[in-house]
Each structure stands twice: as C-alpha cells, then as structure tokens.
Short mmCIF file of C-alpha atoms and ligand atoms in Angstrom, two decimals:
data_model
loop_
_atom_site.label_atom_id
_atom_site.label_comp_id
_atom_site.label_asym_id
_atom_site.label_seq_id
_atom_site.Cartn_x
_atom_site.Cartn_y
_atom_site.Cartn_z
CA UNK A 1 0.00 0.00 0.00
CA UNK A 2 2.58 2.52 1.14
CA UNK A 3 4.89 1.72 -1.75
CA UNK A 4 2.31 1.93 -4.56
CA UNK A 5 2.32 5.02 -6.73
CA UNK A 6 -0.38 7.39 -5.46
CA UNK A 7 -3.02 8.52 -7.97
CA UNK A 8 -2.79 12.13 -6.87
CA UNK A 9 -0.59 13.99 -4.42
CA UNK A 10 -1.55 12.88 -0.93
CA UNK A 11 -2.21 15.35 1.83
CA UNK A 12 0.04 15.71 4.86
CA UNK A 13 -2.07 13.77 7.35
CA UNK A 14 -2.16 10.83 4.94
CA UNK A 15 1.52 11.05 4.07
CA UNK A 16 2.75 10.96 7.65
CA UNK A 17 0.69 7.97 8.74
CA UNK A 18 1.88 5.89 5.78
CA UNK A 19 5.45 7.22 5.46
CA UNK A 20 7.98 4.40 5.49
CA UNK A 21 5.43 1.76 6.51
CA UNK A 22 6.28 -1.41 4.56
CA UNK A 23 3.98 -3.31 2.24
CA UNK A 24 1.64 -5.50 4.33
CA UNK A 25 2.87 -9.02 5.02
CA UNK A 26 0.46 -11.74 6.13
CA UNK A 27 0.61 -12.08 9.90
CA UNK A 28 3.20 -9.29 10.36
CA UNK A 29 2.69 -6.04 12.28
CA UNK A 30 2.11 -2.87 10.23
CA UNK A 31 5.23 -1.23 11.58
CA UNK A 32 7.77 -3.91 12.51
CA UNK A 33 9.23 -3.57 16.00
CA UNK A 34 12.80 -2.40 16.65
CA UNK A 35 15.44 -4.76 15.22
CA UNK A 36 17.52 -5.29 18.35
CA UNK A 37 20.59 -6.86 16.81
CA UNK A 38 24.30 -6.09 16.86
CA UNK A 39 24.86 -8.39 13.86
CA UNK A 40 22.81 -10.30 11.30
CA UNK A 41 23.09 -13.85 10.03
CA UNK A 42 25.71 -13.75 7.31
CA UNK A 43 26.97 -16.68 5.25
CA UNK A 44 29.48 -16.44 2.41
CA UNK A 45 29.66 -13.25 0.34
CA UNK A 46 28.67 -10.23 2.56
CA UNK A 47 27.39 -8.40 -0.54
CA UNK A 48 24.45 -10.82 -0.73
CA UNK A 49 22.96 -9.63 2.59
CA UNK A 50 21.12 -6.32 3.12
CA UNK A 51 22.30 -6.20 6.73
CA UNK A 52 25.61 -7.22 8.20
CA UNK A 53 26.36 -5.28 11.38
CA UNK A 54 24.16 -2.68 13.12
CA UNK A 55 26.74 0.14 13.04
CA UNK A 56 26.51 0.01 9.21
CA UNK A 57 22.77 -0.42 8.85
CA UNK A 58 19.68 -1.74 10.58
CA UNK A 59 16.17 -2.56 9.26
CA UNK A 60 14.60 -0.12 11.76
CA UNK A 61 16.77 2.70 10.41
CA UNK A 62 15.81 1.74 6.87
CA UNK A 63 12.09 2.20 7.51
CA UNK A 64 12.49 5.48 9.40
CA UNK A 65 14.89 6.83 6.78
CA UNK A 66 12.42 5.86 4.06
CA UNK A 67 9.71 7.82 5.90
CA UNK A 68 11.97 10.87 6.24
CA UNK A 69 13.01 10.63 2.57
CA UNK A 70 9.36 10.80 1.52
CA UNK A 71 8.81 13.91 3.64
CA UNK A 72 12.10 15.63 2.75
CA UNK A 73 12.14 14.77 -0.96
CA UNK A 74 15.62 13.18 -0.81
CA UNK A 75 17.39 10.23 0.83
CA UNK A 76 17.79 10.64 4.60
CA UNK A 77 20.46 9.40 7.00
CA UNK A 78 19.59 9.04 10.69
CA UNK A 79 22.09 10.05 13.39
CA UNK A 80 22.29 9.72 17.17
CA UNK A 81 21.28 13.39 17.69
CA UNK A 82 20.73 16.65 15.89
CA UNK A 83 24.30 17.63 16.75
CA UNK A 84 25.64 14.32 15.36
CA UNK A 85 23.74 15.15 12.16
CA UNK A 86 25.13 18.71 12.05
CA UNK A 87 28.67 17.46 12.72
CA UNK A 88 28.32 14.85 9.95
CA UNK A 89 27.78 17.69 7.47
CA UNK A 90 30.30 20.18 8.85
CA UNK A 91 33.31 18.15 9.97
CA UNK A 92 34.06 15.94 6.93
CA UNK A 93 33.19 18.65 4.36
CA UNK A 94 35.28 21.56 5.60
CA UNK A 95 39.07 21.67 5.15
CA UNK A 96 41.71 24.07 6.50
CA UNK A 97 41.38 27.37 4.64
CA UNK A 98 37.67 26.82 3.84
CA UNK A 99 35.11 29.46 4.78
CA UNK A 100 31.89 28.64 6.66
CA UNK A 101 29.06 31.17 6.87
CA UNK A 102 26.82 30.49 9.88
CA UNK A 103 24.16 32.35 11.89
CA UNK A 104 25.40 34.43 14.81
CA UNK A 105 22.06 33.86 16.60
CA UNK A 106 21.40 30.21 15.74
CA UNK A 107 21.59 27.05 17.83
CA UNK A 108 24.46 27.58 20.30
CA UNK A 109 26.08 24.12 19.95
CA UNK A 110 26.35 24.51 16.16
CA UNK A 111 27.97 27.89 16.69
CA UNK A 112 30.41 26.58 19.28
CA UNK A 113 31.33 23.58 17.07
CA UNK A 114 32.02 26.04 14.26
CA UNK A 115 34.00 28.63 16.20
CA UNK A 116 35.65 26.04 18.47
CA UNK A 117 36.69 22.80 16.78
CA UNK A 118 36.37 23.97 13.18
CA UNK A 119 38.11 27.26 13.95
CA UNK A 120 41.04 25.37 15.51
CA UNK A 121 41.23 23.24 12.34
CA UNK A 122 41.89 26.38 10.29
CA UNK A 123 38.39 27.00 8.99
CA UNK A 124 37.34 30.63 8.76
CA UNK A 125 33.89 31.12 10.32
CA UNK A 126 31.84 34.16 9.32
CA UNK A 127 28.91 34.70 11.70
CA UNK A 128 25.96 36.67 10.34
CA UNK A 129 22.61 37.45 12.05
CA UNK A 130 19.49 35.65 10.76
CA UNK A 131 17.49 38.89 10.68
CA UNK A 132 18.90 39.54 7.18
CA UNK A 133 19.99 37.05 4.48
CA UNK A 134 23.80 36.65 4.49
CA UNK A 135 25.23 39.42 2.23
CA UNK A 136 27.30 38.61 -0.88
CA UNK A 137 30.39 39.86 0.95
CA UNK A 138 29.97 37.05 3.52
CA UNK A 139 29.18 34.38 0.90
CA UNK A 140 32.14 35.33 -1.34
CA UNK A 141 34.71 32.51 -1.25
CA UNK A 142 32.64 30.32 1.13
CA UNK A 143 32.54 26.53 0.92
CA UNK A 144 29.31 26.21 2.91
CA UNK A 145 26.51 28.54 3.94
CA UNK A 146 24.68 27.22 7.02
CA UNK A 147 21.19 28.62 7.57
CA UNK A 148 18.86 28.03 10.47
CA UNK A 149 15.32 29.03 9.58
CA UNK A 150 13.20 29.74 11.49
CA UNK A 151 16.12 30.50 13.79
CA UNK A 152 16.18 29.39 17.40
CA UNK A 153 15.50 31.36 19.54
CA UNK A 154 15.30 34.58 17.48
CA UNK A 155 12.50 33.21 15.18
CA UNK A 156 13.75 34.98 12.07
CA UNK A 157 13.09 33.43 8.67
CA UNK A 158 15.63 33.42 5.84
CA UNK A 159 14.60 33.10 2.19
CA UNK A 160 16.28 29.75 1.41
CA UNK A 161 15.76 29.86 -2.38
CA UNK A 162 17.24 33.34 -2.66
CA UNK A 163 20.30 32.48 -0.57
CA UNK A 164 20.76 29.13 -2.40
CA UNK A 165 20.80 30.96 -5.75
CA UNK A 166 23.48 33.40 -4.62
CA UNK A 167 25.50 30.78 -2.75
CA UNK A 168 25.51 28.37 -5.70
CA UNK A 169 26.51 31.18 -8.07
CA UNK A 170 29.46 31.85 -5.74
CA UNK A 171 30.41 28.14 -5.69
CA UNK A 172 29.18 27.47 -2.12
CA UNK A 173 26.95 24.69 -0.83
CA UNK A 174 23.93 25.40 1.38
CA UNK A 175 22.79 23.52 4.48
CA UNK A 176 19.55 24.36 6.30
CA UNK A 177 18.87 23.46 9.93
CA UNK A 178 15.16 22.70 9.52
CA UNK A 179 14.49 21.66 13.13
CA UNK A 180 11.91 24.31 13.99
CA UNK A 181 9.88 23.89 10.81
CA UNK A 182 10.03 20.07 10.22
CA UNK A 183 9.89 18.80 6.62
CA UNK A 184 6.09 19.04 6.62
CA UNK A 185 6.18 22.80 7.05
CA UNK A 186 9.31 23.54 4.99
CA UNK A 187 11.25 21.48 2.42
CA UNK A 188 14.79 22.89 2.11
CA UNK A 189 15.83 20.51 -0.71
CA UNK A 190 12.91 21.72 -2.89
CA UNK A 191 14.02 25.29 -2.19
CA UNK A 192 17.52 24.58 -3.50
CA UNK A 193 19.46 23.64 -0.35
CA UNK A 194 22.05 20.86 -0.65
CA UNK A 195 21.51 19.57 2.88
CA UNK A 196 18.42 19.52 5.10
CA UNK A 197 19.55 18.95 8.68
CA UNK A 198 17.25 18.27 11.62
CA UNK A 199 17.17 17.55 15.31
CA UNK A 200 14.44 14.93 15.50
CA UNK A 201 14.43 15.38 19.30
CA UNK A 202 12.04 18.32 18.94
CA UNK A 203 8.90 18.87 16.91
CA UNK A 204 9.41 16.04 14.43
CA UNK A 205 8.93 13.34 17.06
CA UNK A 206 7.21 15.62 19.55
CA UNK A 207 6.98 13.59 22.75
CA UNK A 208 10.11 14.77 24.55
CA UNK A 209 11.27 11.19 25.06
CA UNK A 210 14.24 10.75 22.73
CA UNK A 211 17.32 12.35 21.13
CA UNK A 212 17.83 11.80 17.41
CA UNK A 213 18.73 13.67 14.22
CA UNK A 214 18.94 13.27 10.46
CA UNK A 215 20.34 14.76 7.28
CA UNK A 216 18.61 14.61 3.87
CA UNK A 217 20.46 15.21 0.58
CA UNK A 218 19.73 14.57 -3.12
CA UNK A 219 23.28 14.07 -4.38
CA UNK A 220 24.13 10.33 -4.17
CA UNK A 221 27.83 11.02 -3.46
CA UNK A 222 26.94 13.25 -0.51
CA UNK A 223 24.57 10.60 0.78
CA UNK A 224 27.40 7.99 0.60
CA UNK A 225 29.71 10.36 2.46
CA UNK A 226 27.17 10.77 5.27
CA UNK A 227 26.65 7.02 5.60
CA UNK A 228 30.42 6.46 5.51
CA UNK A 229 30.98 9.09 8.19
CA UNK A 230 28.32 7.50 10.39
CA UNK A 231 29.86 4.04 9.99
CA UNK A 232 33.40 5.27 10.65
CA UNK A 233 32.65 7.52 13.63
CA UNK A 234 30.06 5.12 15.04
CA UNK A 235 27.88 7.65 16.87
CA UNK A 236 24.77 5.79 15.80
CA UNK A 237 21.14 5.84 16.87
CA UNK A 238 19.74 2.90 18.81
CA UNK A 239 16.97 0.94 17.03
CA UNK A 240 14.52 1.49 19.88
CA UNK A 241 14.73 5.30 19.64
CA UNK A 242 14.43 5.11 15.87
CA UNK A 243 11.35 2.90 16.08
CA UNK A 244 9.80 5.28 18.64
CA UNK A 245 10.54 8.19 16.31
CA UNK A 246 8.88 6.45 13.37
CA UNK A 247 5.82 5.70 15.51
CA UNK A 248 5.65 9.35 16.61
CA UNK A 249 5.90 10.63 13.04
CA UNK A 250 2.38 9.39 12.34
CA UNK A 251 0.87 12.25 14.37
CA UNK A 252 3.17 14.97 13.04
CA UNK A 253 0.56 16.61 10.80
CA UNK A 254 -2.09 16.62 13.54
CA UNK A 255 0.37 17.96 16.12
CA UNK A 256 1.69 20.63 13.78
CA UNK A 257 -1.80 21.84 12.85
CA UNK A 258 -2.93 22.04 16.47
CA UNK A 259 0.29 23.59 17.76
CA UNK A 260 0.50 26.16 14.94
CA UNK A 261 -3.15 27.20 15.43
CA UNK A 262 -2.74 27.55 19.20
CA UNK A 263 0.61 29.34 18.84
CA UNK A 264 -1.01 31.91 16.55
CA UNK A 265 -3.99 32.36 18.89
CA UNK A 266 -1.70 32.79 21.90
CA UNK A 267 0.61 35.23 20.09
CA UNK A 268 -2.39 37.28 18.94
CA UNK A 269 -3.71 37.41 22.49
CA UNK A 270 -0.36 38.49 23.90
CA UNK A 271 -0.23 41.40 21.42
CA UNK A 272 -3.10 42.98 23.34
CA UNK A 273 -1.27 42.97 26.67
CA UNK A 274 0.66 46.05 27.67
CA UNK A 275 2.87 44.02 30.03
CA UNK A 276 4.13 41.79 27.20
CA UNK A 277 6.62 43.17 24.67
CA UNK A 278 8.26 41.98 21.46
CA UNK A 279 5.85 39.12 20.68
CA UNK A 280 7.37 37.09 17.84
CA UNK A 281 5.84 34.27 15.78
CA UNK A 282 6.49 33.77 12.05
CA UNK A 283 2.77 33.05 11.56
CA UNK A 284 1.77 36.42 12.99
CA UNK A 285 0.69 38.91 10.30
CA UNK A 286 2.87 41.95 10.86
CA UNK A 287 5.82 39.96 12.23
CA UNK A 288 9.01 40.91 10.39
CA UNK A 289 9.48 37.25 9.37
CA UNK A 290 5.90 36.74 8.15
CA UNK A 291 6.22 37.64 4.47
CA UNK A 292 9.09 35.23 3.77
CA UNK A 293 7.58 32.60 6.08
CA UNK A 294 4.26 32.74 4.18
CA UNK A 295 6.04 32.17 0.86
CA UNK A 296 8.26 29.34 2.00
CA UNK A 297 6.44 27.53 4.82
CA UNK A 298 3.23 25.58 5.26
CA UNK A 299 2.55 25.95 8.98
CA UNK A 300 4.76 28.01 11.23
CA UNK A 301 5.74 25.69 14.06
CA UNK A 302 5.09 25.69 17.77
CA UNK A 303 7.54 28.27 19.12
CA UNK A 304 6.69 31.86 19.99
CA UNK A 305 8.73 34.33 21.97
CA UNK A 306 8.00 37.44 24.02
CA UNK A 307 9.68 39.65 26.57
CA UNK A 308 8.55 40.53 30.11
CA UNK A 309 9.91 43.57 31.91
CA UNK A 310 12.74 41.90 33.81
CA UNK A 311 14.20 38.66 35.11
CA UNK A 312 12.08 38.56 38.28
CA UNK A 313 8.81 38.97 36.40
CA UNK A 314 9.81 36.30 33.89
CA UNK A 315 10.73 33.86 36.66
CA UNK A 316 7.48 34.52 38.54
CA UNK A 317 5.47 34.08 35.33
CA UNK A 318 7.09 30.70 34.61
CA UNK A 319 6.53 29.54 38.18
CA UNK A 320 2.88 30.63 38.08
CA UNK A 321 2.00 28.67 34.91
CA UNK A 322 0.26 25.40 35.75
CA UNK A 323 0.09 23.82 32.30
CA UNK A 324 3.53 24.92 31.11
CA UNK A 325 6.60 22.95 32.09
CA UNK A 326 9.88 24.82 32.58
CA UNK A 327 12.26 23.11 30.17
CA UNK A 328 14.74 23.96 27.44
CA UNK A 329 13.45 21.90 24.53
CA UNK A 330 10.49 22.65 22.24
CA UNK A 331 8.00 21.08 19.88
CA UNK A 332 6.57 18.56 22.38
CA UNK A 333 2.95 17.68 23.02
CA UNK A 334 3.14 19.36 26.45
CA UNK A 335 3.75 23.12 26.46
CA UNK A 336 7.08 24.25 27.85
CA UNK A 337 8.88 27.56 28.29
CA UNK A 338 12.09 29.04 29.60
CA UNK A 339 13.80 32.32 30.34
CA UNK A 340 16.40 32.02 27.65
CA UNK A 341 18.94 34.41 29.18
CA UNK A 342 19.51 31.93 32.04
CA UNK A 343 21.99 30.24 29.70
CA UNK A 344 24.01 33.37 28.92
CA UNK A 345 25.78 33.57 25.58
CA UNK A 346 22.90 34.89 23.46
CA UNK A 347 22.34 38.63 23.22
CA UNK A 348 18.82 38.55 24.71
CA UNK A 349 16.90 40.63 27.27
CA UNK A 350 16.70 39.16 30.80
CA UNK A 351 12.91 38.85 30.51
CA UNK A 352 12.95 37.03 27.12
CA UNK A 353 10.71 33.94 27.15
CA UNK A 354 10.89 31.18 24.56
CA UNK A 355 7.53 29.43 24.67
CA UNK A 356 6.79 26.08 23.02
CA UNK A 357 3.08 25.57 22.45
CA UNK A 358 1.90 22.01 23.03
CA UNK A 359 -1.22 20.08 22.10
CA UNK A 360 -3.34 21.21 25.05
CA UNK A 361 -6.72 22.74 24.30
CA UNK A 362 -6.04 26.28 23.07
CA UNK A 363 -8.53 27.94 25.43
CA UNK A 364 -7.13 26.10 28.46
CA UNK A 365 -3.57 27.03 27.58
CA UNK A 366 -4.30 30.69 26.83
CA UNK A 367 -6.29 31.00 30.06
CA UNK A 368 -3.38 29.51 32.02
CA UNK A 369 -0.87 31.90 30.45
CA UNK A 370 -3.08 34.94 31.06
CA UNK A 371 -3.69 33.90 34.65
CA UNK A 372 0.07 33.47 35.23
CA UNK A 373 0.75 36.85 33.64
CA UNK A 374 -1.81 38.53 35.91
CA UNK A 375 -0.51 36.75 39.01
CA UNK A 376 3.14 37.50 38.30
CA UNK A 377 2.41 41.20 37.74
CA UNK A 378 1.05 41.63 41.28
C1 PLP E 401 18.03 21.00 19.45
C2 PLP E 401 18.60 21.60 18.23
C3 PLP E 401 19.77 21.10 17.66
C4 PLP E 401 20.56 19.96 18.30
O1 PLP E 401 19.83 18.77 18.32
P1 PLP E 401 20.06 17.61 19.41
O2 PLP E 401 19.09 16.55 18.96
O3 PLP E 401 19.75 18.19 20.75
O4 PLP E 401 21.48 17.19 19.30
C5 PLP E 401 20.22 21.68 16.49
N1 PLP E 401 19.58 22.72 15.92
C6 PLP E 401 18.47 23.24 16.44
C7 PLP E 401 17.79 24.38 15.78
C8 PLP E 401 17.94 22.70 17.61
O5 PLP E 401 16.84 23.24 18.14
#
C-alpha cells in the first residue's frame, strides 16, 4: 500500500501515517518492531545480505529513513542526535582554509562547534545574524553557507531559495537546519538547499522522550559520504529510539496543525497585553518574518517568543504557569517555556521567554498563560 504510486498527491495527514510503513505481510505487524541486533546472520559473500552489522545499517533505520526521505524529498540518514547530524555535514566537508558562513544567533552548539573545533582546524567562520539574508560579501569565497530558519530562539526566517541561488553562483553549498519547521512545514531541498539537517528530538517526534537527528540530501555522493561518516565515527542511533521516532511521526501533521493554530492564537492574544513586549511568531501577520515565512512555509511551528519587563517577572510568570513545564526543549505535546537568558551567551533581554506551544486545548492554555501573567504582575 505505502509503496504503490499514489493517484494524486496525498495530503500531509495521509503522508505521515503511511510514510515508510512497509507493504503488508500476512501475519506481520504494520510497523515492525525495533530490530535489536548487533549483527545479522551472514553466510558467504557479505554483498548478498542487506544487513551485516548494526553500526553500518539496521532494518529499523531503513524504515524510518524511508519515511523521512518521503517527507524531505531526498534520501535521509539518521544520526544519534541533531548535533551528530550537524557534525556529519560540517566536519568531513570543511578543510583548512575553507570558509563557513553560519548564523550568529542560531543554535548555540552549532555555533560553538564552528567557532571552536572547526576554527582550531583552520576553517574561517563568518557569523551573520538571521534577521537579514547573508550578504554577498559574507558568501564570497565560502565553501558552505549554514542557515537556520526559522532561527532558534530569534524566530527569524531566511529566504532559502534566494540564498541558495546566490551561494551556488558563488560556488558554495547550502545547508539548512530545519528543526523548527520540520519537513512538513518547509522542504529545504525543494528550495535549493544541498543539505536539510534536523534535530528529531524536537517537533518532528514531539513527545520529549528521545534524542535523534537526520540529514537529507539529493546528491548520491553526498549521501554515501554521510553514511560512511556514520559508519566510521560510530555515533549511531539505537533501534529502539528510531522505532519510537517512526511511531511518533504518524501524528506529526495533527500535532503541527494544532500547535500552529494555538501558537497563533496565543501570540495574537499576547499582542493585546501592555505588560508583554516583542511578541514574535512567524505566523503572525505583521511579524518581520511573516512575508518570507508565508512564501516558503506551510505551517509556522510551535515556538513563539515574548519579553517581560525583567528577570524577576519572567521567573514569577514561569513559576505561576500550571500547564507549562519549565524546560529547554520545544515542539513537544506538552507546552514548555524558559527564560532564555539563564543560559548566557545569546544577546537577549533578561525577561525574554521562549515558549513552546503544546497540544493542550487552546482555550485552556491561553487562560493559564493569562492567569500566570496577571498573578506575576502583582
Ligand atoms: C536542538 C537543536 C539542535 C541539536 O539537536 P540535538 O538533537 O539536541 O542534538 C540543532 N539545531 C536546532 C535548531 C535545535 O533546536
């Protein structure tokens, strides 16, 4: 069923429930359980067996990667985490003397890998803010342009197709960290990116119970390089996590619809409050990211941000929320939020809140947030 050619393009809810699910086999489960094996039965010529050793490949990876490939529009390679996926693109590609363009306000671990390890290896790192597309002067002479869009936590949106055109003309490759959007809301490979990179620990799997990542590419040589890197470095995903991720993917469209709708409703409500400043959400008409987001995304994700007057107010607000867990991740079924400046490093106001909207009823969640805002003001 899943592998037959569809008569017409299928809609998202249909695509995610069938993605990567194998053809039905009499007496077999729809989605086979995790293949818990270090090695596979192997007689004679190893080339005759699809699986040999689980660091090289595993049937559970195969099904999940097939699902991701359908959603991304290019073969996918699963890694132990989003950072393992990012490192698998950055580390083997870049050589001493190469130039990397990366966001100055993007995911901190990507930035520290770039300026730390890669910098020490003789790679020149040019950091540019995501509020504007990287200028030609930054792209000139680059080997790779790394975009994160929407960016975390600044929630700016970069026009991927426009940057890919200029980067390719300058001889650079383009990688997009697509974690916030997920491949249902934004397809970097269709927009001209060479790599679509994701932390699957967040919205994609959405239950806050695993760490995983992947990279999708169209070029077969690049795909072989990623698989080779994974086999040689051995930082691989366990089959149980991968199976759990595949299972969770089935509800991605439903989660994304609900979370995007509630995020927009909450952001719109917060605009009316005088004690809440700088409300950001790419789905919000009037937001500086909205025009590009509308062109390039289908659904705007679960993360909004806003700023309260100071650190104390922000801490009281978070403590007063009953339905919102204080945590640093995002994209999960349960709402969570944090005062981002507690980490230091980013150039953010002390009262800046990153808020991840979950799958709770929108009215319940908005009422809880408004009640906590009122309480914390007193
Ligand atoms: C979380 C995150 C990562 C890192 O992913 P892990 O799965 O935690 O290793 C990379 N990029 C972005 C945008 C993220 O939010």
